[in-house]
mmCIF file of C-alpha atoms in Angstrom:
data_model
loop_
_atom_site.group_PDB
_atom_site.id
_atom_site.type_symbol
_atom_site.label_atom_id
_atom_site.label_comp_id
_atom_site.label_asym_id
_atom_site.label_seq_id
_atom_site.Cartn_x
_atom_site.Cartn_y
_atom_site.Cartn_z
ATOM 1 C CA MET A 1 83.007 158.483 152.429
ATOM 2 C CA THR A 2 81.147 161.637 153.375
ATOM 3 C CA TRP A 3 77.561 162.444 152.569
ATOM 4 C CA TRP A 4 78.161 165.106 149.934
ATOM 5 C CA GLN A 5 80.465 162.814 147.930
ATOM 6 C CA GLY A 6 77.855 160.106 147.461
ATOM 7 C CA GLN A 7 76.275 157.261 149.355
ATOM 8 C CA PRO A 8 77.633 153.818 150.266
ATOM 9 C CA ALA A 9 76.627 150.959 148.014
ATOM 10 C CA PRO A 10 73.265 149.414 148.989
ATOM 11 C CA PRO A 11 72.934 145.715 149.820
ATOM 12 C CA ALA A 12 70.800 144.953 146.750
ATOM 13 C CA PRO A 13 72.154 145.442 143.200
ATOM 14 C CA PRO A 14 70.007 146.891 140.428
ATOM 15 C CA PRO A 15 67.957 144.450 138.377
ATOM 16 C CA ALA A 16 70.597 144.219 135.647
ATOM 17 C CA ASP A 17 74.320 144.724 136.161
ATOM 18 C CA ASP A 18 74.892 145.873 132.594
ATOM 19 C CA ILE A 19 72.533 148.892 132.569
ATOM 20 C CA ASP A 20 74.269 151.769 130.784
ATOM 21 C CA ALA A 21 73.033 154.934 132.487
ATOM 22 C CA ALA A 22 74.425 157.095 129.694
ATOM 23 C CA ARG A 23 72.100 155.420 127.190
ATOM 24 C CA LEU A 24 68.939 156.055 129.197
ATOM 25 C CA VAL A 25 66.654 158.666 127.664
ATOM 26 C CA VAL A 26 64.728 160.896 130.059
ATOM 27 C CA PRO A 27 61.591 162.354 128.432
ATOM 28 C CA PRO A 28 60.968 166.076 128.946
ATOM 29 C CA ILE A 29 58.542 166.897 131.741
ATOM 30 C CA SER A 30 56.592 170.146 131.767
ATOM 31 C CA PHE A 31 53.783 171.834 133.685
ATOM 32 C CA PRO A 32 51.294 174.302 132.149
ATOM 33 C CA VAL A 33 51.825 177.010 134.788
ATOM 34 C CA PRO A 34 54.860 179.296 134.391
ATOM 35 C CA ALA A 35 57.304 179.361 137.283
ATOM 36 C CA ARG A 36 58.261 182.590 139.046
ATOM 37 C CA LEU A 37 61.246 183.384 141.244
ATOM 38 C CA HIS A 38 60.887 185.240 144.555
ATOM 39 C CA PRO A 39 62.451 188.715 144.240
ATOM 40 C CA ASP A 40 64.608 188.074 147.335
ATOM 41 C CA ALA A 41 65.988 184.743 146.060
ATOM 42 C CA ASN A 42 69.639 185.650 146.653
ATOM 43 C CA GLU A 43 68.951 186.825 150.188
ATOM 44 C CA LEU A 44 66.988 183.653 150.932
ATOM 45 C CA GLU A 45 69.883 181.507 149.739
ATOM 46 C CA GLU A 46 72.604 183.368 151.631
ATOM 47 C CA ARG A 47 70.679 183.525 154.899
ATOM 48 C CA THR A 48 69.771 179.856 154.689
ATOM 49 C CA LEU A 49 73.401 178.829 154.189
ATOM 50 C CA ALA A 50 74.424 181.098 157.079
ATOM 51 C CA TRP A 51 71.818 179.385 159.265
ATOM 52 C CA LEU A 52 73.224 175.961 158.383
ATOM 53 C CA ARG A 53 76.724 177.150 159.238
ATOM 54 C CA ASP A 54 75.593 178.651 162.545
ATOM 55 C CA PHE A 55 74.222 175.275 163.650
ATOM 56 C CA GLY A 56 77.198 173.307 162.385
ATOM 57 C CA VAL A 57 75.142 171.445 159.800
ATOM 58 C CA ILE A 58 77.681 172.762 157.302
ATOM 59 C CA GLY A 59 80.951 171.546 158.753
ATOM 60 C CA SER A 60 83.457 172.203 155.990
ATOM 61 C CA ASP A 61 84.169 174.297 152.928
ATOM 62 C CA ALA A 62 83.487 171.233 150.748
ATOM 63 C CA GLU A 63 79.989 170.835 152.200
ATOM 64 C CA GLU A 64 79.212 174.487 151.650
ATOM 65 C CA ALA A 65 80.530 174.299 148.073
ATOM 66 C CA TYR A 66 78.232 171.337 147.392
ATOM 67 C CA LEU A 67 75.173 173.158 148.729
ATOM 68 C CA ARG A 68 76.030 176.300 146.779
ATOM 69 C CA HIS A 69 76.512 174.312 143.585
ATOM 70 C CA SER A 70 73.137 172.624 144.039
ATOM 71 C CA LYS A 71 71.481 175.984 144.852
ATOM 72 C CA LEU A 72 69.418 174.379 147.597
ATOM 73 C CA GLY A 73 68.791 177.807 149.068
ATOM 74 C CA ARG A 74 66.773 178.722 145.969
ATOM 75 C CA THR A 75 64.302 175.830 146.151
ATOM 76 C CA TYR A 76 61.568 177.702 147.928
ATOM 77 C CA ALA A 77 62.436 180.953 146.212
ATOM 78 C CA TRP A 78 61.082 179.120 143.162
ATOM 79 C CA MET A 79 58.324 177.173 144.929
ATOM 80 C CA ILE A 80 56.979 180.114 146.962
ATOM 81 C CA PRO A 81 57.541 183.049 144.602
ATOM 82 C CA GLU A 82 55.622 185.568 146.693
ATOM 83 C CA GLY A 83 55.250 186.138 150.412
ATOM 84 C CA GLU A 84 56.932 188.012 153.237
ATOM 85 C CA THR A 85 60.663 187.307 153.015
ATOM 86 C CA GLU A 86 61.055 186.258 156.671
ATOM 87 C CA ARG A 87 58.235 183.732 156.340
ATOM 88 C CA VAL A 88 59.519 182.339 153.045
ATOM 89 C CA LEU A 89 62.946 182.097 154.696
ATOM 90 C CA THR A 90 61.570 179.744 157.360
ATOM 91 C CA ALA A 91 60.060 177.556 154.624
ATOM 92 C CA THR A 92 63.344 177.579 152.698
ATOM 93 C CA ARG A 93 65.296 176.527 155.770
ATOM 94 C CA PHE A 94 62.845 173.699 156.414
ATOM 95 C CA CYS A 95 63.173 172.508 152.818
ATOM 96 C CA ILE A 96 66.976 172.499 152.931
ATOM 97 C CA TRP A 97 66.995 170.872 156.343
ATOM 98 C CA ALA A 98 64.836 168.062 154.927
ATOM 99 C CA THR A 99 67.115 167.624 151.905
ATOM 100 C CA VAL A 100 70.269 167.482 154.026
ATOM 101 C CA GLN A 101 68.592 165.040 156.389
ATOM 102 C CA ASP A 102 67.714 162.796 153.433
ATOM 103 C CA ASP A 103 71.299 162.851 152.166
ATOM 104 C CA ARG A 104 73.080 162.538 155.468
ATOM 105 C CA TYR A 105 70.777 160.372 157.555
ATOM 106 C CA THR A 106 67.931 158.641 155.767
ATOM 107 C CA GLU A 107 70.049 157.402 152.864
ATOM 108 C CA GLU A 108 73.463 157.088 154.477
ATOM 109 C CA LEU A 109 72.307 155.405 157.677
ATOM 110 C CA GLY A 110 69.569 153.355 156.015
ATOM 111 C CA LEU A 111 71.640 152.137 153.093
ATOM 112 C CA GLY A 112 74.641 151.608 155.343
ATOM 113 C CA GLY A 113 72.672 149.224 157.545
ATOM 114 C CA ARG A 114 72.834 151.567 160.552
ATOM 115 C CA THR A 115 69.127 151.285 161.224
ATOM 116 C CA THR A 116 69.394 151.771 164.994
ATOM 117 C CA ALA A 117 71.263 155.051 164.466
ATOM 118 C CA LEU A 118 68.533 156.143 162.042
ATOM 119 C CA ALA A 119 65.865 155.141 164.560
ATOM 120 C CA ALA A 120 67.569 157.202 167.283
ATOM 121 C CA HIS A 121 67.659 160.219 164.980
ATOM 122 C CA LEU A 122 63.995 159.893 163.979
ATOM 123 C CA LEU A 123 62.969 159.515 167.627
ATOM 124 C CA ALA A 124 64.979 162.585 168.597
ATOM 125 C CA CYS A 125 63.283 164.591 165.838
ATOM 126 C CA GLU A 126 59.833 163.480 166.965
ATOM 127 C CA SER A 127 60.595 164.523 170.544
ATOM 128 C CA ILE A 128 61.752 167.936 169.314
ATOM 129 C CA ALA A 129 58.644 168.447 167.165
ATOM 130 C CA GLU A 130 56.441 167.558 170.136
ATOM 131 C CA ASN A 131 58.083 170.223 172.298
ATOM 132 C CA PRO A 132 60.812 172.367 170.716
ATOM 133 C CA HIS A 133 61.127 174.407 173.901
ATOM 134 C CA ALA A 134 62.389 171.557 176.089
ATOM 135 C CA PRO A 135 66.137 171.448 176.786
ATOM 136 C CA VAL A 136 67.837 169.253 174.234
ATOM 137 C CA SER A 137 71.307 168.136 173.303
ATOM 138 C CA GLY A 138 71.992 166.439 170.052
ATOM 139 C CA ARG A 139 73.662 166.517 166.690
ATOM 140 C CA PRO A 140 73.706 169.746 164.685
ATOM 141 C CA ILE A 141 70.938 168.497 162.374
ATOM 142 C CA GLU A 142 68.682 167.961 165.400
ATOM 143 C CA LEU A 143 69.491 171.322 167.005
ATOM 144 C CA ALA A 144 68.669 173.025 163.715
ATOM 145 C CA TYR A 145 65.365 171.117 163.654
ATOM 146 C CA ARG A 146 64.549 172.438 167.124
ATOM 147 C CA ASP A 147 65.167 175.982 165.914
ATOM 148 C CA LEU A 148 62.893 175.371 162.915
ATOM 149 C CA PHE A 149 59.950 174.219 164.990
ATOM 150 C CA ALA A 150 60.412 177.056 167.487
ATOM 151 C CA ARG A 151 60.281 179.524 164.585
ATOM 152 C CA ILE A 152 57.283 177.814 162.992
ATOM 153 C CA GLU A 153 55.331 178.043 166.238
ATOM 154 C CA GLN A 154 55.870 181.821 166.182
ATOM 155 C CA ILE A 155 54.391 182.397 162.722
ATOM 156 C CA ALA A 156 51.973 179.486 162.088
ATOM 157 C CA THR A 157 48.559 178.796 163.570
ATOM 158 C CA PRO A 158 48.251 175.909 166.059
ATOM 159 C CA GLN A 159 46.486 173.805 163.427
ATOM 160 C CA GLN A 160 49.259 174.441 160.908
ATOM 161 C CA VAL A 161 51.888 173.455 163.482
ATOM 162 C CA LEU A 162 50.049 170.173 164.073
ATOM 163 C CA ARG A 163 49.780 169.534 160.320
ATOM 164 C CA ILE A 164 53.523 170.092 159.867
ATOM 165 C CA ARG A 165 54.246 167.767 162.764
ATOM 166 C CA LYS A 166 51.925 165.148 161.225
ATOM 167 C CA GLY A 167 53.790 165.483 157.938
ATOM 168 C CA MET A 168 57.086 164.783 159.693
ATOM 169 C CA LEU A 169 55.551 161.731 161.362
ATOM 170 C CA HIS A 170 54.580 160.517 157.878
ATOM 171 C CA TYR A 171 58.168 161.025 156.808
ATOM 172 C CA SER A 172 59.508 159.036 159.768
ATOM 173 C CA VAL A 173 57.231 156.079 158.963
ATOM 174 C CA GLY A 174 58.384 156.119 155.347
ATOM 175 C CA ALA A 175 62.059 156.473 156.268
ATOM 176 C CA ALA A 176 61.835 153.571 158.736
ATOM 177 C CA ALA A 177 60.113 151.361 156.147
ATOM 178 C CA ASP A 178 62.670 152.293 153.496
ATOM 179 C CA ALA A 179 65.549 151.479 155.860
ATOM 180 C CA ALA A 180 63.979 148.139 156.801
ATOM 181 C CA TYR A 181 63.855 147.048 153.162
ATOM 182 C CA ALA A 182 67.391 148.314 152.528
ATOM 183 C CA ALA A 183 68.765 146.496 155.575
ATOM 184 C CA ALA A 184 67.150 143.252 154.397
ATOM 185 C CA GLY A 185 68.490 143.712 150.873
ATOM 186 C CA VAL A 186 64.949 143.541 149.491
ATOM 187 C CA VAL A 187 63.377 145.773 146.854
ATOM 188 C CA PRO A 188 59.888 146.694 148.127
ATOM 189 C CA PRO A 189 56.881 145.617 146.050
ATOM 190 C CA VAL A 190 55.625 148.295 143.687
ATOM 191 C CA ALA A 191 52.624 149.259 145.825
ATOM 192 C CA GLU A 192 54.739 149.527 148.961
ATOM 193 C CA TYR A 193 57.430 151.498 147.160
ATOM 194 C CA ARG A 194 54.767 153.953 146.007
ATOM 195 C CA ARG A 195 53.575 154.396 149.584
ATOM 196 C CA ILE A 196 57.113 154.848 150.905
ATOM 197 C CA ARG A 197 57.784 157.428 148.194
ATOM 198 C CA HIS A 198 54.557 159.216 149.095
ATOM 199 C CA LEU A 199 55.541 159.385 152.757
ATOM 200 C CA ILE A 200 59.170 160.451 152.427
ATOM 201 C CA ALA A 201 58.522 163.193 149.873
ATOM 202 C CA HIS A 202 58.116 165.805 152.676
ATOM 203 C CA LEU A 203 55.428 167.439 150.552
ATOM 204 C CA HIS A 204 52.291 167.467 152.681
ATOM 205 C CA HIS A 205 53.853 169.737 155.271
ATOM 206 C CA HIS A 206 55.706 171.717 152.605
ATOM 207 C CA PHE A 207 52.268 172.641 151.256
ATOM 208 C CA VAL A 208 51.413 173.878 154.747
ATOM 209 C CA LEU A 209 54.574 176.003 154.673
ATOM 210 C CA THR A 210 53.206 177.735 151.575
ATOM 211 C CA GLU A 211 50.158 178.760 153.596
ATOM 212 C CA VAL A 212 52.352 179.977 156.454
ATOM 213 C CA ALA A 213 54.645 181.919 154.126
ATOM 214 C CA GLN A 214 51.737 183.597 152.348
ATOM 215 C CA GLY A 215 49.677 184.298 155.456
ATOM 216 C CA PHE A 216 46.563 182.176 154.998
ATOM 217 C CA GLU A 217 45.181 178.918 156.386
ATOM 218 C CA MET A 218 43.082 176.195 154.818
ATOM 219 C CA PRO A 219 40.056 175.300 156.987
ATOM 220 C CA THR A 220 40.001 171.695 158.149
ATOM 221 C CA ALA A 221 36.664 171.061 156.456
ATOM 222 C CA LEU A 222 38.162 172.010 153.086
ATOM 223 C CA LEU A 223 41.274 169.911 153.684
ATOM 224 C CA LEU A 224 39.014 166.894 154.258
ATOM 225 C CA ASP A 225 37.013 167.572 151.081
ATOM 226 C CA HIS A 226 37.601 164.590 148.796
ATOM 227 C CA GLU A 227 38.411 166.717 145.742
ATOM 228 C CA VAL A 228 40.906 168.818 147.710
ATOM 229 C CA ARG A 229 42.506 165.615 148.993
ATOM 230 C CA ASP A 230 42.686 164.302 145.442
ATOM 231 C CA LEU A 231 44.315 167.496 144.189
ATOM 232 C CA THR A 232 46.860 167.442 147.023
ATOM 233 C CA ASP A 233 47.715 163.804 146.324
ATOM 234 C CA LEU A 234 48.118 164.559 142.621
ATOM 235 C CA ALA A 235 50.592 167.334 143.458
ATOM 236 C CA VAL A 236 52.581 164.903 145.623
ATOM 237 C CA GLN A 237 52.577 162.327 142.833
ATOM 238 C CA ILE A 238 53.636 164.805 140.149
ATOM 239 C CA ILE A 239 56.591 166.135 142.147
ATOM 240 C CA GLY A 240 57.664 162.742 143.511
ATOM 241 C CA LEU A 241 57.456 160.894 140.199
ATOM 242 C CA THR A 242 59.222 163.740 138.396
ATOM 243 C CA ASN A 243 62.121 163.192 140.793
ATOM 244 C CA ASP A 244 61.979 159.466 140.071
ATOM 245 C CA VAL A 245 62.169 159.997 136.307
ATOM 246 C CA LEU A 246 64.928 162.608 136.366
ATOM 247 C CA GLY A 247 66.864 160.832 139.109
ATOM 248 C CA CYS A 248 66.831 157.390 137.498
ATOM 249 C CA PRO A 249 70.133 157.666 135.548
ATOM 250 C CA ARG A 250 71.892 158.891 138.692
ATOM 251 C CA ASP A 251 70.526 156.017 140.766
ATOM 252 C CA VAL A 252 71.577 153.523 138.086
ATOM 253 C CA ARG A 253 75.107 154.905 138.329
ATOM 254 C CA ARG A 254 74.936 154.619 142.110
ATOM 255 C CA ARG A 255 73.615 151.054 141.785
ATOM 256 C CA HIS A 256 70.752 152.027 144.088
ATOM 257 C CA ILE A 257 67.116 151.136 143.417
ATOM 258 C CA ALA A 258 65.475 154.331 144.668
ATOM 259 C CA ASN A 259 62.983 155.253 141.989
ATOM 260 C CA LEU A 260 59.821 153.850 140.435
ATOM 261 C CA PRO A 261 61.320 153.029 136.982
ATOM 262 C CA MET A 262 63.889 150.701 138.569
ATOM 263 C CA VAL A 263 61.314 149.156 140.902
ATOM 264 C CA LEU A 264 59.030 148.486 137.922
ATOM 265 C CA ALA A 265 61.932 146.938 136.048
ATOM 266 C CA HIS A 266 62.876 144.789 139.027
ATOM 267 C CA HIS A 267 59.393 143.397 139.621
ATOM 268 C CA GLY A 268 57.696 143.693 136.245
ATOM 269 C CA GLY A 269 60.158 142.271 133.795
ATOM 270 C CA CYS A 270 60.451 145.503 131.777
ATOM 271 C CA SER A 271 63.651 147.377 131.061
ATOM 272 C CA VAL A 272 64.685 150.427 133.086
ATOM 273 C CA GLN A 273 64.094 152.561 129.978
ATOM 274 C CA GLU A 274 60.570 151.177 129.717
ATOM 275 C CA GLY A 275 60.139 151.948 133.418
ATOM 276 C CA ILE A 276 61.208 155.550 132.791
ATOM 277 C CA ASP A 277 58.747 155.873 129.914
ATOM 278 C CA LEU A 278 55.895 154.373 131.941
ATOM 279 C CA THR A 279 56.585 156.674 134.883
ATOM 280 C CA ALA A 280 56.871 159.756 132.667
ATOM 281 C CA ALA A 281 53.538 158.869 131.055
ATOM 282 C CA GLU A 282 52.052 158.607 134.541
ATOM 283 C CA VAL A 283 53.296 162.132 135.324
ATOM 284 C CA VAL A 284 51.528 163.379 132.181
ATOM 285 C CA ARG A 285 48.258 161.699 133.217
ATOM 286 C CA HIS A 286 48.509 163.102 136.743
ATOM 287 C CA THR A 287 49.197 166.566 135.331
ATOM 288 C CA ASP A 288 46.122 166.406 133.090
ATOM 289 C CA ASP A 289 44.016 165.268 136.047
ATOM 290 C CA PHE A 290 45.474 168.033 138.227
ATOM 291 C CA VAL A 291 44.648 170.750 135.676
ATOM 292 C CA ARG A 292 41.098 169.470 135.282
ATOM 293 C CA LEU A 293 40.472 169.202 139.026
ATOM 294 C CA ALA A 294 42.093 172.571 139.785
ATOM 295 C CA SER A 295 39.686 174.192 137.320
ATOM 296 C CA LEU A 296 36.709 172.544 139.011
ATOM 297 C CA LEU A 297 37.817 173.694 142.457
ATOM 298 C CA ARG A 298 38.299 177.266 141.245
ATOM 299 C CA GLN A 299 34.713 177.251 140.002
ATOM 300 C CA ARG A 300 33.569 177.077 143.635
ATOM 301 C CA ARG A 301 34.843 180.663 144.001
ATOM 302 C CA VAL A 302 36.077 180.174 147.566
ATOM 303 C CA PRO A 303 38.998 182.634 147.962
ATOM 304 C CA VAL A 304 41.054 180.542 150.420
ATOM 305 C CA LEU A 305 40.609 177.480 148.216
ATOM 306 C CA GLY A 306 41.819 179.446 145.216
ATOM 307 C CA ARG A 307 44.957 180.452 147.140
ATOM 308 C CA TYR A 308 45.597 176.833 148.110
ATOM 309 C CA VAL A 309 45.220 175.638 144.503
ATOM 310 C CA ARG A 310 47.565 178.376 143.331
ATOM 311 C CA GLY A 311 50.072 177.394 146.006
ATOM 312 C CA LEU A 312 50.110 173.789 144.781
ATOM 313 C CA GLU A 313 50.569 174.959 141.189
ATOM 314 C CA GLU A 314 53.492 177.161 142.165
ATOM 315 C CA GLN A 315 55.120 174.336 144.121
ATOM 316 C CA ILE A 316 54.978 172.047 141.078
ATOM 317 C CA ALA A 317 56.095 174.718 138.592
ATOM 318 C CA GLY A 318 58.814 176.014 140.920
ATOM 319 C CA HIS A 319 60.119 172.520 141.593
ATOM 320 C CA LEU A 320 60.561 171.922 137.864
ATOM 321 C CA ALA A 321 62.231 175.314 137.390
ATOM 322 C CA TRP A 322 64.679 174.616 140.208
ATOM 323 C CA LEU A 323 65.528 171.178 138.775
ATOM 324 C CA HIS A 324 66.230 172.727 135.382
ATOM 325 C CA GLU A 325 68.303 175.513 136.944
ATOM 326 C CA THR A 326 70.494 173.242 139.048
ATOM 327 C CA GLY A 327 70.687 169.912 137.259
ATOM 328 C CA ARG A 328 70.026 168.468 140.697
ATOM 329 C CA TYR A 329 70.400 164.833 139.660
ATOM 330 C CA GLU A 330 73.743 165.343 137.937
ATOM 331 C CA ILE A 331 75.385 167.003 140.942
ATOM 332 C CA GLY A 332 77.870 164.876 142.855
ATOM 333 C CA LEU A 333 78.157 162.046 140.325
#
């Protein structure tokens, strides 16, 4: 079985063998900021796919067809709707690289019990991020990662490079924890699942990529401000939990507990449908809190802070628009 056709069955079954995914009802999720599409969306998609082919990450016509069908090259055209095309292109390539890595390595190796192979891959990626200019040999996904970091160092500030590297370290910790639970056939406790989901969402450094693409930088003092931290965490929660809600029927079909509704059902005695409803309600609460806090931060009238808040809003709105455009969680079933 190859990665674009689906993932191998995980060791642990879902909490109930008779869940009918077709009967699950996914509530609508919205965000009160309209999404916009970058004017060079088609160019961004084509050049990103060409980049994947050049590095051998796309190895067959079937893989390319899958990526085209899922419109992965348009993710950041929605999430970063304005900015110099070359800079947005680097962000788009990073986003697609992360998605392919999730599909091909984090899930396939972790769920398949190949934890040492996953560990070797994560270690190779960390070595590349530390010094992308050192000679390296590796798999296509790793060589593409080296190219990404070399490009990022050319257009980002040193502090932004370090923040992106820190975000990838977060991801590696989450991926390793996720694989450990999968290998043991254990569903993580709710609190630990939430932390894993927070770490593997790739979002903290994707927010940095918005800064890089649009040519500004958040000062460290503002990033450490407790209200800015809270707003950033709310954005991570909104995007991550939206994926959990919309992806739940797919994961039920795959018999893979990889979303909060199923984890709640497994540990809390509720049904998966109740878990979906609880998680969707949480997204609504987070969205209300985000809107309120974003308004407060704008009242400070700090221009760079206003750009950061707008960037988070556009990431959330663009993510939803891309999900609606592609039907991401129906592809490949």
